[in-house]
mmCIF file with all atom_site columns, C-alpha atoms in Angstrom:
data_model
loop_
_atom_site.group_PDB
_atom_site.id
_atom_site.type_symbol
_atom_site.label_atom_id
_atom_site.label_alt_id
_atom_site.label_comp_id
_atom_site.label_asym_id
_atom_site.label_entity_id
_atom_site.label_seq_id
_atom_site.pdbx_PDB_ins_code
_atom_site.Cartn_x
_atom_site.Cartn_y
_atom_site.Cartn_z
_atom_site.occupancy
_atom_site.B_iso_or_equiv
_atom_site.pdbx_formal_charge
_atom_site.auth_seq_id
_atom_site.auth_comp_id
_atom_site.auth_asym_id
_atom_site.auth_atom_id
_atom_site.pdbx_PDB_model_num
ATOM 1   C CA . MET I 1 1   ? 29.364 191.567 171.288 1.00 0.00 ? 156 MET I CA 1
ATOM 2   C CA . ARG I 1 2   ? 30.014 188.885 168.993 1.00 0.00 ? 157 ARG I CA 1
ATOM 3   C CA . MET I 1 3   ? 30.776 185.401 170.251 1.00 0.00 ? 158 MET I CA 1
ATOM 4   C CA . SER I 1 4   ? 33.462 183.569 168.586 1.00 0.00 ? 159 SER I CA 1
ATOM 5   C CA . HIS I 1 5   ? 33.233 180.239 167.345 1.00 0.00 ? 160 HIS I CA 1
ATOM 6   C CA . PRO I 1 6   ? 35.695 177.507 167.147 1.00 0.00 ? 161 PRO I CA 1
ATOM 7   C CA . GLU I 1 7   ? 35.670 177.785 163.582 1.00 0.00 ? 162 GLU I CA 1
ATOM 8   C CA . ASP I 1 8   ? 36.485 181.530 163.448 1.00 0.00 ? 163 ASP I CA 1
ATOM 9   C CA . GLU I 1 9   ? 39.710 180.406 165.318 1.00 0.00 ? 164 GLU I CA 1
ATOM 10  C CA . ASP I 1 10  ? 41.365 178.752 162.302 1.00 0.00 ? 165 ASP I CA 1
ATOM 11  C CA . ASP I 1 11  ? 42.055 181.505 159.551 1.00 0.00 ? 166 ASP I CA 1
ATOM 12  C CA . GLY I 1 12  ? 42.372 178.561 156.987 1.00 0.00 ? 167 GLY I CA 1
ATOM 13  C CA . ALA I 1 13  ? 38.820 177.424 157.545 1.00 0.00 ? 168 ALA I CA 1
ATOM 14  C CA . LEU I 1 14  ? 37.563 181.175 157.279 1.00 0.00 ? 169 LEU I CA 1
ATOM 15  C CA . PHE I 1 15  ? 39.361 181.340 154.006 1.00 0.00 ? 170 PHE I CA 1
ATOM 16  C CA . ARG I 1 16  ? 37.990 178.269 152.601 1.00 0.00 ? 171 ARG I CA 1
ATOM 17  C CA . SER I 1 17  ? 34.377 179.188 153.453 1.00 0.00 ? 172 SER I CA 1
ATOM 18  C CA . ALA I 1 18  ? 34.778 182.433 151.989 1.00 0.00 ? 173 ALA I CA 1
ATOM 19  C CA . ILE I 1 19  ? 35.984 181.548 148.630 1.00 0.00 ? 174 ILE I CA 1
ATOM 20  C CA . GLY I 1 20  ? 33.796 178.401 148.227 1.00 0.00 ? 175 GLY I CA 1
ATOM 21  C CA . GLU I 1 21  ? 34.680 175.344 145.996 1.00 0.00 ? 176 GLU I CA 1
ATOM 22  C CA . VAL I 1 22  ? 37.445 175.547 143.770 1.00 0.00 ? 177 VAL I CA 1
ATOM 23  C CA . LYS I 1 23  ? 38.709 173.623 140.583 1.00 0.00 ? 178 LYS I CA 1
ATOM 24  C CA . PRO I 1 24  ? 42.224 172.394 140.105 1.00 0.00 ? 179 PRO I CA 1
ATOM 25  C CA . LEU I 1 25  ? 43.989 173.964 137.253 1.00 0.00 ? 180 LEU I CA 1
ATOM 26  C CA . ARG I 1 26  ? 45.167 171.229 134.396 1.00 0.00 ? 181 ARG I CA 1
ATOM 27  C CA . LYS I 1 27  ? 48.812 170.540 134.590 1.00 0.00 ? 182 LYS I CA 1
ATOM 28  C CA . VAL I 1 28  ? 51.561 172.079 132.351 1.00 0.00 ? 183 VAL I CA 1
ATOM 29  C CA . GLU I 1 29  ? 53.823 170.072 130.381 1.00 0.00 ? 184 GLU I CA 1
ATOM 30  C CA . THR I 1 30  ? 57.455 170.663 131.542 1.00 0.00 ? 185 THR I CA 1
ATOM 31  C CA . SER I 1 31  ? 59.366 169.836 128.589 1.00 0.00 ? 186 SER I CA 1
ATOM 32  C CA . ALA I 1 32  ? 58.402 173.043 126.852 1.00 0.00 ? 187 ALA I CA 1
ATOM 33  C CA . ILE I 1 33  ? 59.794 175.091 129.554 1.00 0.00 ? 188 ILE I CA 1
ATOM 34  C CA . THR I 1 34  ? 63.239 173.240 130.085 1.00 0.00 ? 189 THR I CA 1
ATOM 35  C CA . ARG I 1 35  ? 65.011 175.221 127.205 1.00 0.00 ? 190 ARG I CA 1
ATOM 36  C CA . PRO I 1 36  ? 66.528 178.217 128.515 1.00 0.00 ? 191 PRO I CA 1
ATOM 37  C CA . ARG I 1 37  ? 65.681 181.600 127.077 1.00 0.00 ? 192 ARG I CA 1
ATOM 38  C CA . PRO I 1 38  ? 68.544 183.660 125.183 1.00 0.00 ? 193 PRO I CA 1
ATOM 39  C CA . ARG I 1 39  ? 70.288 186.276 126.876 1.00 0.00 ? 194 ARG I CA 1
ATOM 40  C CA . PRO I 1 40  ? 68.892 189.641 126.050 1.00 0.00 ? 195 PRO I CA 1
ATOM 41  C CA . ARG I 1 41  ? 70.999 191.761 123.713 1.00 0.00 ? 196 ARG I CA 1
ATOM 42  C CA . ALA I 1 42  ? 70.998 195.377 123.225 1.00 0.00 ? 197 ALA I CA 1
ATOM 43  C CA . ARG I 1 43  ? 70.138 195.318 119.352 1.00 0.00 ? 198 ARG I CA 1
ATOM 44  C CA . MET I 1 44  ? 69.192 198.669 118.942 1.00 0.00 ? 199 MET I CA 1
ATOM 45  C CA . ALA I 1 45  ? 72.296 200.020 120.659 1.00 0.00 ? 200 ALA I CA 1
ATOM 46  C CA . GLU I 1 46  ? 74.386 197.757 118.441 1.00 0.00 ? 201 GLU I CA 1
ATOM 47  C CA . GLN I 1 47  ? 72.617 199.162 115.446 1.00 0.00 ? 202 GLN I CA 1
ATOM 48  C CA . ASP I 1 48  ? 72.938 202.668 116.621 1.00 0.00 ? 203 ASP I CA 1
ATOM 49  C CA . GLU I 1 49  ? 76.642 202.239 117.372 1.00 0.00 ? 204 GLU I CA 1
ATOM 50  C CA . ALA I 1 50  ? 77.082 200.613 113.843 1.00 0.00 ? 205 ALA I CA 1
ATOM 51  C CA . GLN I 1 51  ? 75.303 203.324 112.242 1.00 0.00 ? 206 GLN I CA 1
ATOM 52  C CA . ALA I 1 52  ? 77.324 206.039 113.849 1.00 0.00 ? 207 ALA I CA 1
ATOM 53  C CA . LEU I 1 53  ? 80.579 204.245 112.863 1.00 0.00 ? 208 LEU I CA 1
ATOM 54  C CA . GLY I 1 54  ? 79.556 204.242 109.448 1.00 0.00 ? 209 GLY I CA 1
ATOM 55  C CA . GLU I 1 55  ? 78.652 207.992 109.438 1.00 0.00 ? 210 GLU I CA 1
ATOM 56  C CA . PHE I 1 56  ? 81.843 208.678 110.955 1.00 0.00 ? 211 PHE I CA 1
ATOM 57  C CA . ALA I 1 57  ? 83.764 206.750 108.537 1.00 0.00 ? 212 ALA I CA 1
ATOM 58  C CA . ARG I 1 58  ? 81.893 208.331 105.438 1.00 0.00 ? 213 ARG I CA 1
ATOM 59  C CA . LEU I 1 59  ? 83.012 211.908 107.178 1.00 0.00 ? 214 LEU I CA 1
ATOM 60  C CA . LEU I 1 60  ? 86.649 210.793 107.607 1.00 0.00 ? 215 LEU I CA 1
ATOM 61  C CA . HIS I 1 61  ? 86.909 209.588 103.903 1.00 0.00 ? 216 HIS I CA 1
ATOM 62  C CA . SER I 1 62  ? 85.166 212.969 102.793 1.00 0.00 ? 217 SER I CA 1
ATOM 63  C CA . SER I 1 63  ? 88.500 214.907 103.828 1.00 0.00 ? 218 SER I CA 1
ATOM 64  C CA . ALA I 1 64  ? 91.755 214.010 105.363 1.00 0.00 ? 219 ALA I CA 1
ATOM 65  C CA . PRO I 1 65  ? 91.582 213.022 109.033 1.00 0.00 ? 220 PRO I CA 1
ATOM 66  C CA . LEU I 1 66  ? 93.249 214.757 111.859 1.00 0.00 ? 221 LEU I CA 1
ATOM 67  C CA . GLU I 1 67  ? 96.253 213.008 113.205 1.00 0.00 ? 222 GLU I CA 1
ATOM 68  C CA . ALA I 1 68  ? 97.127 212.839 117.048 1.00 0.00 ? 223 ALA I CA 1
ATOM 69  C CA . GLY I 1 69  ? 99.620 215.889 116.739 1.00 0.00 ? 224 GLY I CA 1
ATOM 70  C CA . ASP I 1 70  ? 97.551 218.115 114.251 1.00 0.00 ? 225 ASP I CA 1
ATOM 71  C CA . VAL I 1 71  ? 95.791 221.248 115.470 1.00 0.00 ? 226 VAL I CA 1
ATOM 72  C CA . ALA I 1 72  ? 92.012 221.167 114.941 1.00 0.00 ? 227 ALA I CA 1
ATOM 73  C CA . SER I 1 73  ? 90.795 224.626 113.783 1.00 0.00 ? 228 SER I CA 1
ATOM 74  C CA . TYR I 1 74  ? 87.779 226.390 112.611 1.00 0.00 ? 229 TYR I CA 1
ATOM 75  C CA . ARG I 1 75  ? 86.242 229.908 112.157 1.00 0.00 ? 230 ARG I CA 1
ATOM 76  C CA . ARG I 1 76  ? 83.169 231.225 110.707 1.00 0.00 ? 231 ARG I CA 1
ATOM 77  C CA . ASP I 1 77  ? 83.374 234.333 108.447 1.00 0.00 ? 232 ASP I CA 1
ATOM 78  C CA . THR I 1 78  ? 81.301 236.202 110.881 1.00 0.00 ? 233 THR I CA 1
ATOM 79  C CA . LEU I 1 79  ? 83.924 235.920 113.681 1.00 0.00 ? 234 LEU I CA 1
ATOM 80  C CA . THR I 1 80  ? 86.693 238.634 113.643 1.00 0.00 ? 235 THR I CA 1
ATOM 81  C CA . ALA I 1 81  ? 90.125 237.642 113.483 1.00 0.00 ? 236 ALA I CA 1
ATOM 82  C CA . HIS I 1 82  ? 90.898 239.305 116.910 1.00 0.00 ? 237 HIS I CA 1
ATOM 83  C CA . MET I 1 83  ? 88.475 237.384 118.558 1.00 0.00 ? 238 MET I CA 1
ATOM 84  C CA . PHE I 1 84  ? 89.644 233.997 116.626 1.00 0.00 ? 239 PHE I CA 1
ATOM 85  C CA . GLN I 1 85  ? 93.353 234.767 117.862 1.00 0.00 ? 240 GLN I CA 1
ATOM 86  C CA . ARG I 1 86  ? 92.146 235.307 121.538 1.00 0.00 ? 241 ARG I CA 1
ATOM 87  C CA . LEU I 1 87  ? 90.383 231.883 121.364 1.00 0.00 ? 242 LEU I CA 1
ATOM 88  C CA . LYS I 1 88  ? 93.618 230.348 120.026 1.00 0.00 ? 243 LYS I CA 1
ATOM 89  C CA . ARG I 1 89  ? 95.827 231.705 122.858 1.00 0.00 ? 244 ARG I CA 1
ATOM 90  C CA . GLY I 1 90  ? 93.142 230.693 125.468 1.00 0.00 ? 245 GLY I CA 1
ATOM 91  C CA . GLN I 1 91  ? 92.334 234.073 126.533 1.00 0.00 ? 246 GLN I CA 1
ATOM 92  C CA . TYR I 1 92  ? 88.619 233.295 127.034 1.00 0.00 ? 247 TYR I CA 1
ATOM 93  C CA . SER I 1 93  ? 87.157 232.041 130.278 1.00 0.00 ? 248 SER I CA 1
ATOM 94  C CA . VAL I 1 94  ? 85.988 228.369 129.902 1.00 0.00 ? 249 VAL I CA 1
ATOM 95  C CA . GLN I 1 95  ? 82.661 228.135 131.462 1.00 0.00 ? 250 GLN I CA 1
ATOM 96  C CA . ASP I 1 96  ? 82.233 224.332 131.199 1.00 0.00 ? 251 ASP I CA 1
ATOM 97  C CA . GLU I 1 97  ? 84.112 221.375 130.212 1.00 0.00 ? 252 GLU I CA 1
ATOM 98  C CA . LEU I 1 98  ? 83.242 218.106 128.795 1.00 0.00 ? 253 LEU I CA 1
ATOM 99  C CA . ASP I 1 99  ? 85.828 214.995 128.834 1.00 0.00 ? 254 ASP I CA 1
ATOM 100 C CA . LEU I 1 100 ? 85.116 212.126 126.430 1.00 0.00 ? 255 LEU I CA 1
ATOM 101 C CA . HIS I 1 101 ? 88.087 209.916 127.483 1.00 0.00 ? 256 HIS I CA 1
ATOM 102 C CA . GLY I 1 102 ? 86.815 206.198 127.266 1.00 0.00 ? 257 GLY I CA 1
ATOM 103 C CA . ALA I 1 103 ? 83.579 206.917 125.371 1.00 0.00 ? 258 ALA I CA 1
ATOM 104 C CA . GLY I 1 104 ? 82.564 205.075 122.286 1.00 0.00 ? 259 GLY I CA 1
ATOM 105 C CA . VAL I 1 105 ? 81.548 206.847 118.880 1.00 0.00 ? 260 VAL I CA 1
ATOM 106 C CA . ALA I 1 106 ? 77.798 206.823 119.585 1.00 0.00 ? 261 ALA I CA 1
ATOM 107 C CA . GLN I 1 107 ? 78.266 207.614 123.343 1.00 0.00 ? 262 GLN I CA 1
ATOM 108 C CA . ALA I 1 108 ? 80.716 210.418 122.624 1.00 0.00 ? 263 ALA I CA 1
ATOM 109 C CA . GLU I 1 109 ? 78.488 212.030 119.911 1.00 0.00 ? 264 GLU I CA 1
ATOM 110 C CA . GLN I 1 110 ? 75.526 211.978 122.138 1.00 0.00 ? 265 GLN I CA 1
ATOM 111 C CA . LEU I 1 111 ? 77.354 213.511 125.055 1.00 0.00 ? 266 LEU I CA 1
ATOM 112 C CA . LEU I 1 112 ? 78.614 216.140 122.865 1.00 0.00 ? 267 LEU I CA 1
ATOM 113 C CA . ARG I 1 113 ? 75.363 217.063 121.408 1.00 0.00 ? 268 ARG I CA 1
ATOM 114 C CA . GLU I 1 114 ? 73.795 217.327 124.957 1.00 0.00 ? 269 GLU I CA 1
ATOM 115 C CA . PHE I 1 115 ? 76.579 218.966 126.245 1.00 0.00 ? 270 PHE I CA 1
ATOM 116 C CA . LEU I 1 116 ? 76.241 221.680 123.574 1.00 0.00 ? 271 LEU I CA 1
ATOM 117 C CA . LEU I 1 117 ? 72.430 222.058 124.093 1.00 0.00 ? 272 LEU I CA 1
ATOM 118 C CA . ASP I 1 118 ? 73.230 222.536 127.574 1.00 0.00 ? 273 ASP I CA 1
ATOM 119 C CA . ALA I 1 119 ? 76.023 225.114 127.155 1.00 0.00 ? 274 ALA I CA 1
ATOM 120 C CA . HIS I 1 120 ? 73.807 226.915 124.774 1.00 0.00 ? 275 HIS I CA 1
ATOM 121 C CA . ALA I 1 121 ? 70.648 226.899 127.286 1.00 0.00 ? 276 ALA I CA 1
ATOM 122 C CA . HIS I 1 122 ? 73.030 228.254 129.979 1.00 0.00 ? 277 HIS I CA 1
ATOM 123 C CA . ASP I 1 123 ? 74.390 231.002 127.657 1.00 0.00 ? 278 ASP I CA 1
ATOM 124 C CA . HIS I 1 124 ? 77.733 229.923 127.926 1.00 0.00 ? 279 HIS I CA 1
ATOM 125 C CA . GLY I 1 125 ? 80.388 231.644 125.537 1.00 0.00 ? 280 GLY I CA 1
ATOM 126 C CA . CYS I 1 126 ? 83.481 229.385 125.617 1.00 0.00 ? 281 CYS I CA 1
ATOM 127 C CA . VAL I 1 127 ? 83.753 225.715 126.725 1.00 0.00 ? 282 VAL I CA 1
ATOM 128 C CA . ARG I 1 128 ? 86.240 222.870 126.553 1.00 0.00 ? 283 ARG I CA 1
ATOM 129 C CA . ILE I 1 129 ? 86.029 219.619 125.338 1.00 0.00 ? 284 ILE I CA 1
ATOM 130 C CA . ILE I 1 130 ? 88.551 217.224 125.928 1.00 0.00 ? 285 ILE I CA 1
ATOM 131 C CA . HIS I 1 131 ? 88.770 214.420 123.411 1.00 0.00 ? 286 HIS I CA 1
ATOM 132 C CA . GLY I 1 132 ? 92.369 213.242 123.991 1.00 0.00 ? 287 GLY I CA 1
ATOM 133 C CA . LYS I 1 133 ? 95.192 212.599 121.337 1.00 0.00 ? 288 LYS I CA 1
ATOM 134 C CA . GLY I 1 134 ? 94.041 209.443 119.901 1.00 0.00 ? 289 GLY I CA 1
ATOM 135 C CA . LEU I 1 135 ? 97.447 207.914 120.530 1.00 0.00 ? 290 LEU I CA 1
ATOM 136 C CA . GLN I 1 136 ? 95.763 204.666 121.509 1.00 0.00 ? 291 GLN I CA 1
ATOM 137 C CA . SER I 1 137 ? 93.153 204.707 118.611 1.00 0.00 ? 292 SER I CA 1
ATOM 138 C CA . ASP I 1 138 ? 92.964 201.398 116.515 1.00 0.00 ? 293 ASP I CA 1
ATOM 139 C CA . GLY I 1 139 ? 93.917 202.175 112.693 1.00 0.00 ? 294 GLY I CA 1
ATOM 140 C CA . GLY I 1 140 ? 95.973 205.305 113.749 1.00 0.00 ? 295 GLY I CA 1
ATOM 141 C CA . ALA I 1 141 ? 93.424 208.378 113.224 1.00 0.00 ? 296 ALA I CA 1
ATOM 142 C CA . PRO I 1 142 ? 92.058 209.635 116.386 1.00 0.00 ? 297 PRO I CA 1
ATOM 143 C CA . VAL I 1 143 ? 88.597 208.652 116.562 1.00 0.00 ? 298 VAL I CA 1
ATOM 144 C CA . LEU I 1 144 ? 86.941 211.022 119.056 1.00 0.00 ? 299 LEU I CA 1
ATOM 145 C CA . LYS I 1 145 ? 89.294 214.005 118.061 1.00 0.00 ? 300 LYS I CA 1
ATOM 146 C CA . ASN I 1 146 ? 87.968 213.693 114.594 1.00 0.00 ? 301 ASN I CA 1
ATOM 147 C CA . LEU I 1 147 ? 84.509 213.100 115.483 1.00 0.00 ? 302 LEU I CA 1
ATOM 148 C CA . VAL I 1 148 ? 84.632 216.376 117.554 1.00 0.00 ? 303 VAL I CA 1
ATOM 149 C CA . ASP I 1 149 ? 85.995 218.341 114.606 1.00 0.00 ? 304 ASP I CA 1
ATOM 150 C CA . ARG I 1 150 ? 83.414 217.142 112.277 1.00 0.00 ? 305 ARG I CA 1
ATOM 151 C CA . LEU I 1 151 ? 80.409 217.581 114.671 1.00 0.00 ? 306 LEU I CA 1
ATOM 152 C CA . LEU I 1 152 ? 81.395 221.081 115.750 1.00 0.00 ? 307 LEU I CA 1
ATOM 153 C CA . ARG I 1 153 ? 81.731 222.322 112.048 1.00 0.00 ? 308 ARG I CA 1
ATOM 154 C CA . GLN I 1 154 ? 78.229 221.350 111.254 1.00 0.00 ? 309 GLN I CA 1
ATOM 155 C CA . ARG I 1 155 ? 76.484 223.195 114.112 1.00 0.00 ? 310 ARG I CA 1
ATOM 156 C CA . ASN I 1 156 ? 75.355 226.605 113.657 1.00 0.00 ? 311 ASN I CA 1
ATOM 157 C CA . ASP I 1 157 ? 75.792 227.751 117.401 1.00 0.00 ? 312 ASP I CA 1
ATOM 158 C CA . VAL I 1 158 ? 79.492 227.091 117.137 1.00 0.00 ? 313 VAL I CA 1
ATOM 159 C CA . LEU I 1 159 ? 81.637 230.258 116.095 1.00 0.00 ? 314 LEU I CA 1
ATOM 160 C CA . ALA I 1 160 ? 85.088 228.968 116.170 1.00 0.00 ? 315 ALA I CA 1
ATOM 161 C CA . PHE I 1 161 ? 87.040 226.293 117.545 1.00 0.00 ? 316 PHE I CA 1
ATOM 162 C CA . HIS I 1 162 ? 90.626 225.698 118.174 1.00 0.00 ? 317 HIS I CA 1
ATOM 163 C CA . SER I 1 163 ? 93.150 223.199 119.751 1.00 0.00 ? 318 SER I CA 1
ATOM 164 C CA . ALA I 1 164 ? 93.626 224.121 123.474 1.00 0.00 ? 319 ALA I CA 1
ATOM 165 C CA . PRO I 1 165 ? 97.089 225.880 124.401 1.00 0.00 ? 320 PRO I CA 1
ATOM 166 C CA . PRO I 1 166 ? 99.540 223.343 125.896 1.00 0.00 ? 321 PRO I CA 1
ATOM 167 C CA . ALA I 1 167 ? 98.554 224.282 129.509 1.00 0.00 ? 322 ALA I CA 1
ATOM 168 C CA . GLN I 1 168 ? 94.684 223.626 128.828 1.00 0.00 ? 323 GLN I CA 1
ATOM 169 C CA . GLY I 1 169 ? 95.228 220.273 126.845 1.00 0.00 ? 324 GLY I CA 1
ATOM 170 C CA . GLY I 1 170 ? 97.023 220.975 123.710 1.00 0.00 ? 325 GLY I CA 1
ATOM 171 C CA . THR I 1 171 ? 96.009 218.920 120.777 1.00 0.00 ? 326 THR I CA 1
ATOM 172 C CA . GLY I 1 172 ? 94.023 216.711 123.026 1.00 0.00 ? 327 GLY I CA 1
ATOM 173 C CA . ALA I 1 173 ? 91.515 219.400 123.899 1.00 0.00 ? 328 ALA I CA 1
ATOM 174 C CA . VAL I 1 174 ? 89.488 222.149 121.850 1.00 0.00 ? 329 VAL I CA 1
ATOM 175 C CA . LEU I 1 175 ? 88.051 225.399 123.125 1.00 0.00 ? 330 LEU I CA 1
ATOM 176 C CA . VAL I 1 176 ? 84.960 226.191 121.382 1.00 0.00 ? 331 VAL I CA 1
ATOM 177 C CA . LEU I 1 177 ? 83.409 229.657 121.058 1.00 0.00 ? 332 LEU I CA 1
ATOM 178 C CA . LEU I 1 178 ? 79.728 229.543 120.924 1.00 0.00 ? 333 LEU I CA 1
ATOM 179 C CA . ALA I 1 179 ? 77.190 232.125 119.710 1.00 0.00 ? 334 ALA I CA 1
ATOM 180 C CA . ARG I 1 180 ? 74.846 233.694 122.264 1.00 0.00 ? 335 ARG I CA 1
ATOM 181 C CA . ARG I 1 181 ? 71.131 233.239 122.062 1.00 0.00 ? 336 ARG I CA 1
#
């Protein structure tokens, strides 16, 4: 059994004996530290938003934008007229839905792309995208409605889309028919 010494009782003394002799650090001037650092900004997000707005503006000017009450409609040549009529009437079962209300342009585009990838991965045949009518959009043209219209037209996995029947959202939503895997 080990006998304890009075020195062993003092933790501070044990610590000082274990680390040995120390040298004090030089003093740091405090005048260089007094200026506050600038608040962080999400510069990349701001750049992405500006770029998305620029691309969206280019798309809007390439063709006449949809107005709040306009029907959004598109059909690939490979889709039969009968299937398109069923889509227009809302006769397909909606398997998933995305609501874009309150989203900015860049966020809405990202959400829409992710939603369509997920719908394709789950082999959904028909989905609904709620974009709103755009009655509160600045400048008159409904921003999200036109974004959805332009983006869906560019996608190979979209066979057709049409504004939903009044009971399913009317011109504030679109039903989208997707190609199977």
